[in-house]
PDB file of C-alpha atoms in Angstrom:
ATOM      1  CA  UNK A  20      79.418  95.710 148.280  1.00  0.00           C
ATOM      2  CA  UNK A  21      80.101  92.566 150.449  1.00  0.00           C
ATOM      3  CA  UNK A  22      80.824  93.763 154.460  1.00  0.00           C
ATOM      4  CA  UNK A  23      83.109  91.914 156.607  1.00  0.00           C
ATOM      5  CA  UNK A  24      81.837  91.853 160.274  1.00  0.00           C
ATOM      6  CA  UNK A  25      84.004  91.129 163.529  1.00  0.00           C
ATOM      7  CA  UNK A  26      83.951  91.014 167.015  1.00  0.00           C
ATOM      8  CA  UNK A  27      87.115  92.830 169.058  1.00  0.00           C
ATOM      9  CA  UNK A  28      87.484  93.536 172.071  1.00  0.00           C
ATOM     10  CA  UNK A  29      88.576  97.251 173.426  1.00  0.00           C
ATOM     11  CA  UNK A  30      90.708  99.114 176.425  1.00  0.00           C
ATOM     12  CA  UNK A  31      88.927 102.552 176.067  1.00  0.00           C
ATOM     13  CA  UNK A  32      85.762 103.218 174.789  1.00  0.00           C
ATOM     14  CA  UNK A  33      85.622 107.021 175.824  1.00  0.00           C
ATOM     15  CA  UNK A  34      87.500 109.402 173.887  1.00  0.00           C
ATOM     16  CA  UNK A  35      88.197 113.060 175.043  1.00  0.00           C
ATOM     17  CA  UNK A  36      87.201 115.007 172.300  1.00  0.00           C
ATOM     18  CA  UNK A  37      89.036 117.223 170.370  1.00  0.00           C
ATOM     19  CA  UNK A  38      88.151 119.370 167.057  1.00  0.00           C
ATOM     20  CA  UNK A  39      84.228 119.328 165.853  1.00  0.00           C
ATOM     21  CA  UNK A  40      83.339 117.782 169.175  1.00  0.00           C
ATOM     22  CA  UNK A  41      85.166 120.127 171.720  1.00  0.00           C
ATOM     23  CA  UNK A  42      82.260 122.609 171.752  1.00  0.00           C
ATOM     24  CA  UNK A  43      79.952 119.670 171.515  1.00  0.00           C
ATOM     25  CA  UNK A  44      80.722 116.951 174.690  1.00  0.00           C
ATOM     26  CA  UNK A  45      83.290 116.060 177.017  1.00  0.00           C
ATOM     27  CA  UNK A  46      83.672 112.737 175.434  1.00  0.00           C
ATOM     28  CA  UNK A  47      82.688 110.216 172.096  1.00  0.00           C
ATOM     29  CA  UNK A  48      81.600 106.832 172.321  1.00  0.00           C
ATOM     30  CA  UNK A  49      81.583 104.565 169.580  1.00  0.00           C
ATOM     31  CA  UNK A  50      79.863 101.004 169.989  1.00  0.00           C
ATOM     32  CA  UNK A  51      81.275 100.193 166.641  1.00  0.00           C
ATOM     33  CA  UNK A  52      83.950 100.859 164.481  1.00  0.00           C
ATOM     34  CA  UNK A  53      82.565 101.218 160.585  1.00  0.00           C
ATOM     35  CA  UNK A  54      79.398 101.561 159.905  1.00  0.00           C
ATOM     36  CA  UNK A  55      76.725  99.325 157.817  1.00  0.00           C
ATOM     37  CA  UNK A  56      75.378 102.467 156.766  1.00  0.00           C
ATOM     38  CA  UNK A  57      78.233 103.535 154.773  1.00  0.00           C
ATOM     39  CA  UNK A  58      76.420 102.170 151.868  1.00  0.00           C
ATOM     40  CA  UNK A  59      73.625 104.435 152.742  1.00  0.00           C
ATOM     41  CA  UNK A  60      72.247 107.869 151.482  1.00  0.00           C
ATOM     42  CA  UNK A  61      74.519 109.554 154.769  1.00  0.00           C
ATOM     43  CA  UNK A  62      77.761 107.022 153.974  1.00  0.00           C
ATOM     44  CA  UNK A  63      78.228 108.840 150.590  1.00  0.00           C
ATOM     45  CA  UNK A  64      79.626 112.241 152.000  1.00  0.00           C
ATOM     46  CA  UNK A  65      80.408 110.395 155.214  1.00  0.00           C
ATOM     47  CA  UNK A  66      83.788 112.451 156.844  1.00  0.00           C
ATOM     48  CA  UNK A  67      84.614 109.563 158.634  1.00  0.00           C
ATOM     49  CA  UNK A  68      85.913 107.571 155.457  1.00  0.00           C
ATOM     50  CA  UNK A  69      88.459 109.482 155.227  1.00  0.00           C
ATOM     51  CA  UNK A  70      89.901 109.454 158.523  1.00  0.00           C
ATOM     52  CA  UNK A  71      92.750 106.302 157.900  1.00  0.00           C
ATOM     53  CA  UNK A  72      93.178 105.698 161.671  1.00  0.00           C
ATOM     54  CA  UNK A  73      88.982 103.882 161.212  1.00  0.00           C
ATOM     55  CA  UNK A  74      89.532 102.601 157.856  1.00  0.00           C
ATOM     56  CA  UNK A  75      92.500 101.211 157.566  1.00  0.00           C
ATOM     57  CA  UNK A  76      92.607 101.307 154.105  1.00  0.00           C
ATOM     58  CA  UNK A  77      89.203  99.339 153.397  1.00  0.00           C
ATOM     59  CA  UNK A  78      86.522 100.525 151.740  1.00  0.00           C
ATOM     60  CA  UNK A  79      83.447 102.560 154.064  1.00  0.00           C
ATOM     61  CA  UNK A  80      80.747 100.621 153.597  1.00  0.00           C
ATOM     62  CA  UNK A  81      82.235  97.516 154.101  1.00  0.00           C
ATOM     63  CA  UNK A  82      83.143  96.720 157.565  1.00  0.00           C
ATOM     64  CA  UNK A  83      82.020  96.673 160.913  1.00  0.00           C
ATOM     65  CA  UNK A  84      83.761  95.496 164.145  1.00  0.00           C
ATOM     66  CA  UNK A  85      81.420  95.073 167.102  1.00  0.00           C
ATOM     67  CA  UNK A  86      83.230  95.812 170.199  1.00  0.00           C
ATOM     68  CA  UNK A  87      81.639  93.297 172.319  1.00  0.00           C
ATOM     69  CA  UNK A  88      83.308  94.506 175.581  1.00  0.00           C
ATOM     70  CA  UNK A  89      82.373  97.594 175.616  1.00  0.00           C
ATOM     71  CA  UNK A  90      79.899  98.103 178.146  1.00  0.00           C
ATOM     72  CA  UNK A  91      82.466  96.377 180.580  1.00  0.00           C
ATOM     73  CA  UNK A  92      84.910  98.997 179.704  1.00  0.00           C
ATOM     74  CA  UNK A  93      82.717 101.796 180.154  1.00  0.00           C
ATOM     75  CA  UNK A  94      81.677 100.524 184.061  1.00  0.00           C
ATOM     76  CA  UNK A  95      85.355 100.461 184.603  1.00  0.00           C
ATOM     77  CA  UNK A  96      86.826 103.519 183.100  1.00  0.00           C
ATOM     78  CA  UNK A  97      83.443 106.154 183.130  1.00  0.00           C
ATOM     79  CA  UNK A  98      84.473 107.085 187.160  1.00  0.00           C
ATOM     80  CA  UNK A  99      87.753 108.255 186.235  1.00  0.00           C
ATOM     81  CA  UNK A 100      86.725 109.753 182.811  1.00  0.00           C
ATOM     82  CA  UNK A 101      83.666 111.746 185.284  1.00  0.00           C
ATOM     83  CA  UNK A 102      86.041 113.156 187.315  1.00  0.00           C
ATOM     84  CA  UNK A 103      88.481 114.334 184.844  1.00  0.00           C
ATOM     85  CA  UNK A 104      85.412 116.256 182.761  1.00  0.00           C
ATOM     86  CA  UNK A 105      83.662 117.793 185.847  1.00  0.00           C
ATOM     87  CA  UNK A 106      87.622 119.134 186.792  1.00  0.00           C
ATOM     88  CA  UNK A 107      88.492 119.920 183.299  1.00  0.00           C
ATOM     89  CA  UNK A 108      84.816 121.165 181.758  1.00  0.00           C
ATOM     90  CA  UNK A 109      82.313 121.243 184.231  1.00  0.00           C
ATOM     91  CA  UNK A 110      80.483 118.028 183.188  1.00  0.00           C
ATOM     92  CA  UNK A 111      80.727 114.443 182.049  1.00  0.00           C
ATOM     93  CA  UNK A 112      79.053 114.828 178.271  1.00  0.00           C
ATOM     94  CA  UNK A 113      78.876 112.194 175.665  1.00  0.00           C
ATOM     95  CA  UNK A 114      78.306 112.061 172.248  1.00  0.00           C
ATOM     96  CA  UNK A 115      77.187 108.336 170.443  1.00  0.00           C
ATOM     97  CA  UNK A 116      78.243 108.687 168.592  1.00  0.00           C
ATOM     98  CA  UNK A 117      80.170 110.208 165.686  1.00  0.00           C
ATOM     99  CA  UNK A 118      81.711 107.774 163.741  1.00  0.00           C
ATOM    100  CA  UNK A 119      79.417 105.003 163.297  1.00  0.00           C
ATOM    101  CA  UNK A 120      75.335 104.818 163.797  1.00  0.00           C
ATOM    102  CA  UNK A 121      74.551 103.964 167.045  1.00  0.00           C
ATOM    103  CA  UNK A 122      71.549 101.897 165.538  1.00  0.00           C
ATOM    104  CA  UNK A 123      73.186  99.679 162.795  1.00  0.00           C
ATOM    105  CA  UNK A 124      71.179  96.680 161.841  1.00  0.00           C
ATOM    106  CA  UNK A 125      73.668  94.531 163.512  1.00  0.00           C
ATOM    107  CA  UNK A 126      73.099  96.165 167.077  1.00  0.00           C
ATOM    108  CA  UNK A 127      69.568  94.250 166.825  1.00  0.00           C
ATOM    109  CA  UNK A 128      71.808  90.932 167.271  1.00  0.00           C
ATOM    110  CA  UNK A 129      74.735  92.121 168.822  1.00  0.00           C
ATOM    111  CA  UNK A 130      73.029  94.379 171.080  1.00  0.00           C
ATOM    112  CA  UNK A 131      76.254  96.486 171.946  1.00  0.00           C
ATOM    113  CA  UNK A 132      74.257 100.347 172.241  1.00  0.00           C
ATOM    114  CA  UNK A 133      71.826  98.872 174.495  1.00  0.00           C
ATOM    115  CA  UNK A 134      73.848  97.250 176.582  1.00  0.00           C
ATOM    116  CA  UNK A 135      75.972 100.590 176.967  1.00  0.00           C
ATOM    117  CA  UNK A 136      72.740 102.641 177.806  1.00  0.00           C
ATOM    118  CA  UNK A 137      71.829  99.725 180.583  1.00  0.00           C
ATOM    119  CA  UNK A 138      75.751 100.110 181.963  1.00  0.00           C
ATOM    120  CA  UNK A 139      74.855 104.109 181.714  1.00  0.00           C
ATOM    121  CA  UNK A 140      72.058 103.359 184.063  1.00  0.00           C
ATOM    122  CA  UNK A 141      74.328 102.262 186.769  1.00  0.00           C
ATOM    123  CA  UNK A 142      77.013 104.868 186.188  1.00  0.00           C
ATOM    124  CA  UNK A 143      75.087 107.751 184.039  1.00  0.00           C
ATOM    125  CA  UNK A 144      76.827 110.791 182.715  1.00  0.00           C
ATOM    126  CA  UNK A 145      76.049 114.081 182.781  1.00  0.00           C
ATOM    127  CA  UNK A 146      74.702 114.365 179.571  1.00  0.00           C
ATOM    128  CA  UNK A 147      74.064 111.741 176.894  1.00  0.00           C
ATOM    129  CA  UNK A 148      73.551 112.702 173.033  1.00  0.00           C
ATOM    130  CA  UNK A 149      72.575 109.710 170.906  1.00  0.00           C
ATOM    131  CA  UNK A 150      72.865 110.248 167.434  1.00  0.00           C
ATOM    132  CA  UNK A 151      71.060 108.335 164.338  1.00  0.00           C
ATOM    133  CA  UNK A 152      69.768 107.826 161.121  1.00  0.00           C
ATOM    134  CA  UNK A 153      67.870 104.780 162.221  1.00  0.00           C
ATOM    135  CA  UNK A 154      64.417 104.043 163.427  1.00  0.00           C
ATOM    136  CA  UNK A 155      66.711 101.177 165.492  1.00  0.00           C
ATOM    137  CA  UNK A 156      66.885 103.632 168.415  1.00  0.00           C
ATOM    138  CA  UNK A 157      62.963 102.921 169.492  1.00  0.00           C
ATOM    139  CA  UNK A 158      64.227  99.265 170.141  1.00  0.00           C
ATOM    140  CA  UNK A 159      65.863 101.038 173.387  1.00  0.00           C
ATOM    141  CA  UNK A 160      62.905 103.356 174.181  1.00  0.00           C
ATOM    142  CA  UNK A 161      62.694 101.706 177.641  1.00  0.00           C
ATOM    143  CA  UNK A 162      65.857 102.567 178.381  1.00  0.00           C
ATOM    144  CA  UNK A 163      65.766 105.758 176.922  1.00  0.00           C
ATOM    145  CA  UNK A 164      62.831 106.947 179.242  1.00  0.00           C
ATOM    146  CA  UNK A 165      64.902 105.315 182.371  1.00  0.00           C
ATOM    147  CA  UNK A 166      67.857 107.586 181.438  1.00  0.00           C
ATOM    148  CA  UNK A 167      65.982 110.111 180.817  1.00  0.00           C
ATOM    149  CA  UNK A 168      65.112 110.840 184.755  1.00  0.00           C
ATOM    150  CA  UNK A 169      69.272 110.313 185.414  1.00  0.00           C
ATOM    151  CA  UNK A 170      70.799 112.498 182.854  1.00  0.00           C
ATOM    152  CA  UNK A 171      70.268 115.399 180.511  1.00  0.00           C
ATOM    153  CA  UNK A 172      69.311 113.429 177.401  1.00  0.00           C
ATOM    154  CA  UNK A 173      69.229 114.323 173.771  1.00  0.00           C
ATOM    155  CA  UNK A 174      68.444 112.229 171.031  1.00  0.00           C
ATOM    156  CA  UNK A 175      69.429 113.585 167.763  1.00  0.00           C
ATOM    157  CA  UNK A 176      67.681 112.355 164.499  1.00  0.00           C
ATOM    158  CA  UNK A 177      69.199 112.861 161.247  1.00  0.00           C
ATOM    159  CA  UNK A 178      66.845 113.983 158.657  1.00  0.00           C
ATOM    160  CA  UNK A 179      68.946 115.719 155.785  1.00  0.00           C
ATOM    161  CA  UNK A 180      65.876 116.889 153.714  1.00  0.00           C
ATOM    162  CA  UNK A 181      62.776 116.167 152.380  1.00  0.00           C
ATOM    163  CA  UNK A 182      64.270 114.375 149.225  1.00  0.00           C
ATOM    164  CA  UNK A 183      63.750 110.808 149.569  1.00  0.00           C
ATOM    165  CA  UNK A 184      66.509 110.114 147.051  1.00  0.00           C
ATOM    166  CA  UNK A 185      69.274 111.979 145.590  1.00  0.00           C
ATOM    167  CA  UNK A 186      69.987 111.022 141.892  1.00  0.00           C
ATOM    168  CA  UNK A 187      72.156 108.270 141.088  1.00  0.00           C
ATOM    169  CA  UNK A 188      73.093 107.894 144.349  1.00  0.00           C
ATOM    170  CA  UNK A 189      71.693 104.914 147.320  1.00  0.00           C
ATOM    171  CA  UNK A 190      68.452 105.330 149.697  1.00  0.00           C
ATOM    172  CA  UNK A 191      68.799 106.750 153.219  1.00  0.00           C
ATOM    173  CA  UNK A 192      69.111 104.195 156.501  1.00  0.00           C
ATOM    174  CA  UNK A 193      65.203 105.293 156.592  1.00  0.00           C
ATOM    175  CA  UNK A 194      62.972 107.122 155.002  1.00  0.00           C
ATOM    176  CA  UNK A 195      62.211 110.689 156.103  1.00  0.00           C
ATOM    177  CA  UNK A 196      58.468 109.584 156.851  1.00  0.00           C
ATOM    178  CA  UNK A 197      59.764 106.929 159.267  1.00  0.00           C
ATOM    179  CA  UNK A 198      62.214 109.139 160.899  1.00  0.00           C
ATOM    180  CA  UNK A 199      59.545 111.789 161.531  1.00  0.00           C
ATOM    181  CA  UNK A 200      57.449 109.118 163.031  1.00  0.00           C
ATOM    182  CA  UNK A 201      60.594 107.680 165.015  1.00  0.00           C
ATOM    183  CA  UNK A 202      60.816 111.459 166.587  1.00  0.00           C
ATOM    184  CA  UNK A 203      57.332 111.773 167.410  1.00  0.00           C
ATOM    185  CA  UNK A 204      57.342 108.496 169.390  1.00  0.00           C
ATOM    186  CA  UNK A 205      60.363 109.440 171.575  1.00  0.00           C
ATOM    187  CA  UNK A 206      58.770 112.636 171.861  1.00  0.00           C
ATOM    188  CA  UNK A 207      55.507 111.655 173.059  1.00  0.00           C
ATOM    189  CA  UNK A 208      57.496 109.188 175.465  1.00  0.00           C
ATOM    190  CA  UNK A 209      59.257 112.456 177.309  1.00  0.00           C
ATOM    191  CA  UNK A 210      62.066 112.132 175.516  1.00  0.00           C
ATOM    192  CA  UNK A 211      63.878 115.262 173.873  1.00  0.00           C
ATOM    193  CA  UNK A 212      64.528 114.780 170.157  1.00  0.00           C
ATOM    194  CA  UNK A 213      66.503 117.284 168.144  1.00  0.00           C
ATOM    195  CA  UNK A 214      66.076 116.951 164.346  1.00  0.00           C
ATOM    196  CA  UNK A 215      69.636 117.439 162.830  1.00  0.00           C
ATOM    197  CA  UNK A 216      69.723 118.711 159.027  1.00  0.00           C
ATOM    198  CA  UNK A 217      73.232 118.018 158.680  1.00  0.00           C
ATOM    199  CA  UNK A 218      74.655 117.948 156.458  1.00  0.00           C
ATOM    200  CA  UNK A 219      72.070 120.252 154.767  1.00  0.00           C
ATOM    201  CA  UNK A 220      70.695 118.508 151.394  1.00  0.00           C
ATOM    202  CA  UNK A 221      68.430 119.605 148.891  1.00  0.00           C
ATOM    203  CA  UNK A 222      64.836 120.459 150.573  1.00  0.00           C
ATOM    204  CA  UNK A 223      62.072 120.808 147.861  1.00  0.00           C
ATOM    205  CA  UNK A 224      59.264 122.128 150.108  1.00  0.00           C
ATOM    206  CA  UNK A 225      60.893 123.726 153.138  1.00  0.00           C
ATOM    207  CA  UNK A 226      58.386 125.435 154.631  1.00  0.00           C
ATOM    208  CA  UNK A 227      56.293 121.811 154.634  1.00  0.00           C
ATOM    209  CA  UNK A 228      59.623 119.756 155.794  1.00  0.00           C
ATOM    210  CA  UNK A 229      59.944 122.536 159.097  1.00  0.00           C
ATOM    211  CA  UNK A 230      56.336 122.709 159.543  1.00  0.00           C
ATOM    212  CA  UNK A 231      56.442 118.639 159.916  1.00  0.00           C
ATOM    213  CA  UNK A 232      59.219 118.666 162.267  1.00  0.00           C
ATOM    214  CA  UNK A 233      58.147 121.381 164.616  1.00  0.00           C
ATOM    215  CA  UNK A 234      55.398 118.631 165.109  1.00  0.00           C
ATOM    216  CA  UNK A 235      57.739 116.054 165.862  1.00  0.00           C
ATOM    217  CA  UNK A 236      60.853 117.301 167.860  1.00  0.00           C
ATOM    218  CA  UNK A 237      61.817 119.696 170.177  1.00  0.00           C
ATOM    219  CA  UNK A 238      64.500 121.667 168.019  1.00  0.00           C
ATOM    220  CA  UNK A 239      66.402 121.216 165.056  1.00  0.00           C
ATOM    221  CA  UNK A 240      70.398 121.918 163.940  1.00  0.00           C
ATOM    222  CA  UNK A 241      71.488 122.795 160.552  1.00  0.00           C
ATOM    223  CA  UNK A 242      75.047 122.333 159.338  1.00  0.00           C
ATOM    224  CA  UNK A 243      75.891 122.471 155.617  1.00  0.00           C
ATOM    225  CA  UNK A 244      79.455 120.396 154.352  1.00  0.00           C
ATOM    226  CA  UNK A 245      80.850 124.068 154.097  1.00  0.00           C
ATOM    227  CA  UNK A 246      82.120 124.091 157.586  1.00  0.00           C
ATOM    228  CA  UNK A 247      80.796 120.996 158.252  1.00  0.00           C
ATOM    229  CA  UNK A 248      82.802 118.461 157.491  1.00  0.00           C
ATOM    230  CA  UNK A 249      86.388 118.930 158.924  1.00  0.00           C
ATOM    231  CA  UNK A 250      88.111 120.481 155.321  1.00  0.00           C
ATOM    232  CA  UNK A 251      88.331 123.810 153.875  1.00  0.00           C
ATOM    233  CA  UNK A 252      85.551 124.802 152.142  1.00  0.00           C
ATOM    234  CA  UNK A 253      84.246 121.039 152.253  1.00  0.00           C
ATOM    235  CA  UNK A 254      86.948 120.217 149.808  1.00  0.00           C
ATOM    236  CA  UNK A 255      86.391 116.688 150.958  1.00  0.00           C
ATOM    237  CA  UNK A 256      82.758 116.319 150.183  1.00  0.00           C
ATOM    238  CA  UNK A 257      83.263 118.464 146.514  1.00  0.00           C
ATOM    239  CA  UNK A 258      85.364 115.478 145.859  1.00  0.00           C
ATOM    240  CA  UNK A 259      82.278 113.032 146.824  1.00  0.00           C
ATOM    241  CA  UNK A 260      79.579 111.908 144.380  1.00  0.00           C
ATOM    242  CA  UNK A 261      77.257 113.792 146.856  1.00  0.00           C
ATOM    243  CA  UNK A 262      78.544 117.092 145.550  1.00  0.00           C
ATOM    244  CA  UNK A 263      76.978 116.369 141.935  1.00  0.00           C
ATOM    245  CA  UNK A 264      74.229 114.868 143.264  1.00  0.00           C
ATOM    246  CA  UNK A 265      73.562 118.260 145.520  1.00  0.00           C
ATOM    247  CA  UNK A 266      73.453 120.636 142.781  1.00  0.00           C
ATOM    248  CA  UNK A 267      71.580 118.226 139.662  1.00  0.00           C
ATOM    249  CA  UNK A 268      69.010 118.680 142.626  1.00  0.00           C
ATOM    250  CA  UNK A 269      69.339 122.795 143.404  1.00  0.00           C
ATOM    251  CA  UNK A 270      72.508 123.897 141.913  1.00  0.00           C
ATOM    252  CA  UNK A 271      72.576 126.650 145.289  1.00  0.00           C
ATOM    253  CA  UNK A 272      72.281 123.721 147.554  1.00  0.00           C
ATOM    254  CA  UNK A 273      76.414 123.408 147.282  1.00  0.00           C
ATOM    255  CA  UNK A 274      76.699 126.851 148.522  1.00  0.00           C
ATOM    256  CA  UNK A 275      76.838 128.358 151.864  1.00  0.00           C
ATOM    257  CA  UNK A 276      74.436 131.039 151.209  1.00  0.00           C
ATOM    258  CA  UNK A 277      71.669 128.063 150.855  1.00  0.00           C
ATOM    259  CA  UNK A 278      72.444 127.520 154.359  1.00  0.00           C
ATOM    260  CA  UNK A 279      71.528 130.683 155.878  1.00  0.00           C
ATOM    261  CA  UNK A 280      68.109 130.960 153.715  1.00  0.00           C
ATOM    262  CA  UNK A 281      67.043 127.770 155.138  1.00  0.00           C
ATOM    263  CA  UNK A 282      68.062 128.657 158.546  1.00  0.00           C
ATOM    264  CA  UNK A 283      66.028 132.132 158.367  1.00  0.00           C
ATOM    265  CA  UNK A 284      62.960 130.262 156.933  1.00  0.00           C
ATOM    266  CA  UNK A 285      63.295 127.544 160.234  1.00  0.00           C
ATOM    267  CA  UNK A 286      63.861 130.243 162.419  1.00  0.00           C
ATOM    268  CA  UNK A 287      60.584 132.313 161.243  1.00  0.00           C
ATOM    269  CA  UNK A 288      58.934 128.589 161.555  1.00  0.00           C
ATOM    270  CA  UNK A 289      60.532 127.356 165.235  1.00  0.00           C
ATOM    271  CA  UNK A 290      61.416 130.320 166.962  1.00  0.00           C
ATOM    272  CA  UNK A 291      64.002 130.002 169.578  1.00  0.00           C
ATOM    273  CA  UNK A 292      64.334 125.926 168.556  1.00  0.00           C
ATOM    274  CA  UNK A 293      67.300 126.168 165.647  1.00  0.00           C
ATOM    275  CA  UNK A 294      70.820 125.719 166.268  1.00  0.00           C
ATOM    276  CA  UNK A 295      73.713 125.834 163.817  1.00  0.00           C
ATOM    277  CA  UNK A 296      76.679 123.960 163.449  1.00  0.00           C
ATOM    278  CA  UNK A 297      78.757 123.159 166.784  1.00  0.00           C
ATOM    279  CA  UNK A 298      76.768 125.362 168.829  1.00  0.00           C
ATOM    280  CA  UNK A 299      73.551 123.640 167.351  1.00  0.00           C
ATOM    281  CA  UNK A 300      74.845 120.354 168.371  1.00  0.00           C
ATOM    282  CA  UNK A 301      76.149 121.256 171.905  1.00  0.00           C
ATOM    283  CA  UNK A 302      72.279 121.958 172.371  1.00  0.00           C
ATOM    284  CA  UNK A 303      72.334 125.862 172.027  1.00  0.00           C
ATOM    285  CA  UNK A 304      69.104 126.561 169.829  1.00  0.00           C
ATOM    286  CA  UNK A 305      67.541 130.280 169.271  1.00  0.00           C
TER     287      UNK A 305
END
């Protein structure tokens, strides 16, 4: 699939959440709008493609506007957006972000997440949450440790299972091998790193997949596409060729009782470090 790529320009670039997100952060943040990784292992159950107001009608996969102004926005709109949380909720929170990686190949040009975390360092939030399926996000390390001693900082990695592949269907942003490694390094640099299983795919060896990321990160969140991903019993993803490709794999792996096995087994493996769903990604772990 051939991707179109633009540059626009924005007014806002904070969004008060609402739905998924409420429990999660006071605000998103998207650097981009589409993702490259929509051709990816994580674009193929992707909620976001169906969400018209992003797509427009075209095809996920194959477009990405880079919203070169955006760190300019965020100076000049964060104060007000600050006040408004700490009034409404107690604390300016963002999440970056949830509709497009962070990390994209593109930002290593276009440089649009980095520049937001350097803008972030003159006007920080309360809390910052990047999230990513890219080993992209160690090109900002240095930032990353500078924000690190301003705000409560989380760096979510997205490691869906052990499976390196699914069948018939593409290869992940990165492999699960380099995503382990990418969480050891922030780790080992101070920073906190939350390995997100979400949604939950076919593990083959869990008790070796938890085992390696108890290493690695500091916690990890598990969310299955039952629940997970906006629809009623993830209606939207049964309709996906991720569905099939779930249960050729483990035909339980499409159910919601798979979830809860593999969150007992993490739990007996990371005590206290598991969260689930929402309250897994707003940081509460037990």
């Amino acid at each position: 699939m051939s991707m179109t790529i633009s540059q626009t320009t924005v007014k806002q670039i904070l969004t008060r959440c609402t739905g998924y997100l409420t429990e999660v952060s006071s605000h998103s943040l998207q650097p981009y709008r589409g993702c490259s990784y929509g051709n990816a292992l994580c674009g193929v159950g992707c909620y976001v493609q169906h969400n018209p107001f992003v797509t427009k009608g075209r095809e996920w996969g194959s477009f990405l506007e880079v919203r070169t102004n955006a760190a300019e926005v965020y100076l000049q709109t964060a104060p007000r957006e600050k006040k408004w949380a700490r009034e409404k909720l107690g604390a300016f929170s963002i999440f970056c972000s949830s509709s497009t990686d962070p990390f994209v190949p593109q930002e290593k040009k276009s440089g649009i997440t980095k520049s937001l975390l350097e803008a972030m360092l003159e006007f920080p939030p309360d809390r910052l949450i990047l999230q990513t399926h890219s080993a992209g996000v160690l090109d900002v390390l240095n930032q990353l440790q500078l924000l690190n001693d301003q705000t409560e900082l989380r760096v979510h990695v997205s490691i869906e299972s052990d499976c390196e592949r699914l069948p018939e269907l593409p290869p992940p942003a990165a492999t699960v091998s380099k995503r382990l490694e990418v969480c050891g390094i922030l780790k080992n640099a101070g920073v906190r790193v939350v390995v997100t299983v979400a949604p939950l795919l076919p593990i083959k060896n869990p008790v070796t997949f938890f085992e390696a990321i108890k290493q690695c990160a500091d916690g990890v969140v598990i969310d299955h596409f039952i629940g997970g991903d906006g629809s009623k019993n993830g209606i939207r993803t049964r309709k996906t060729e991720l569905y099939q490709a779930m249960w050729e794999v483990d035909p339980k792996s499409v159910t919601i009782e798979y979830r809860e096995q593999i969150i007992l087994l993490a739990r007996q493996i990371m005590p206290s470090c598991v969260g689930v769903g929402q309250s897994g990604f707003a940081g509460h772990l037990e």
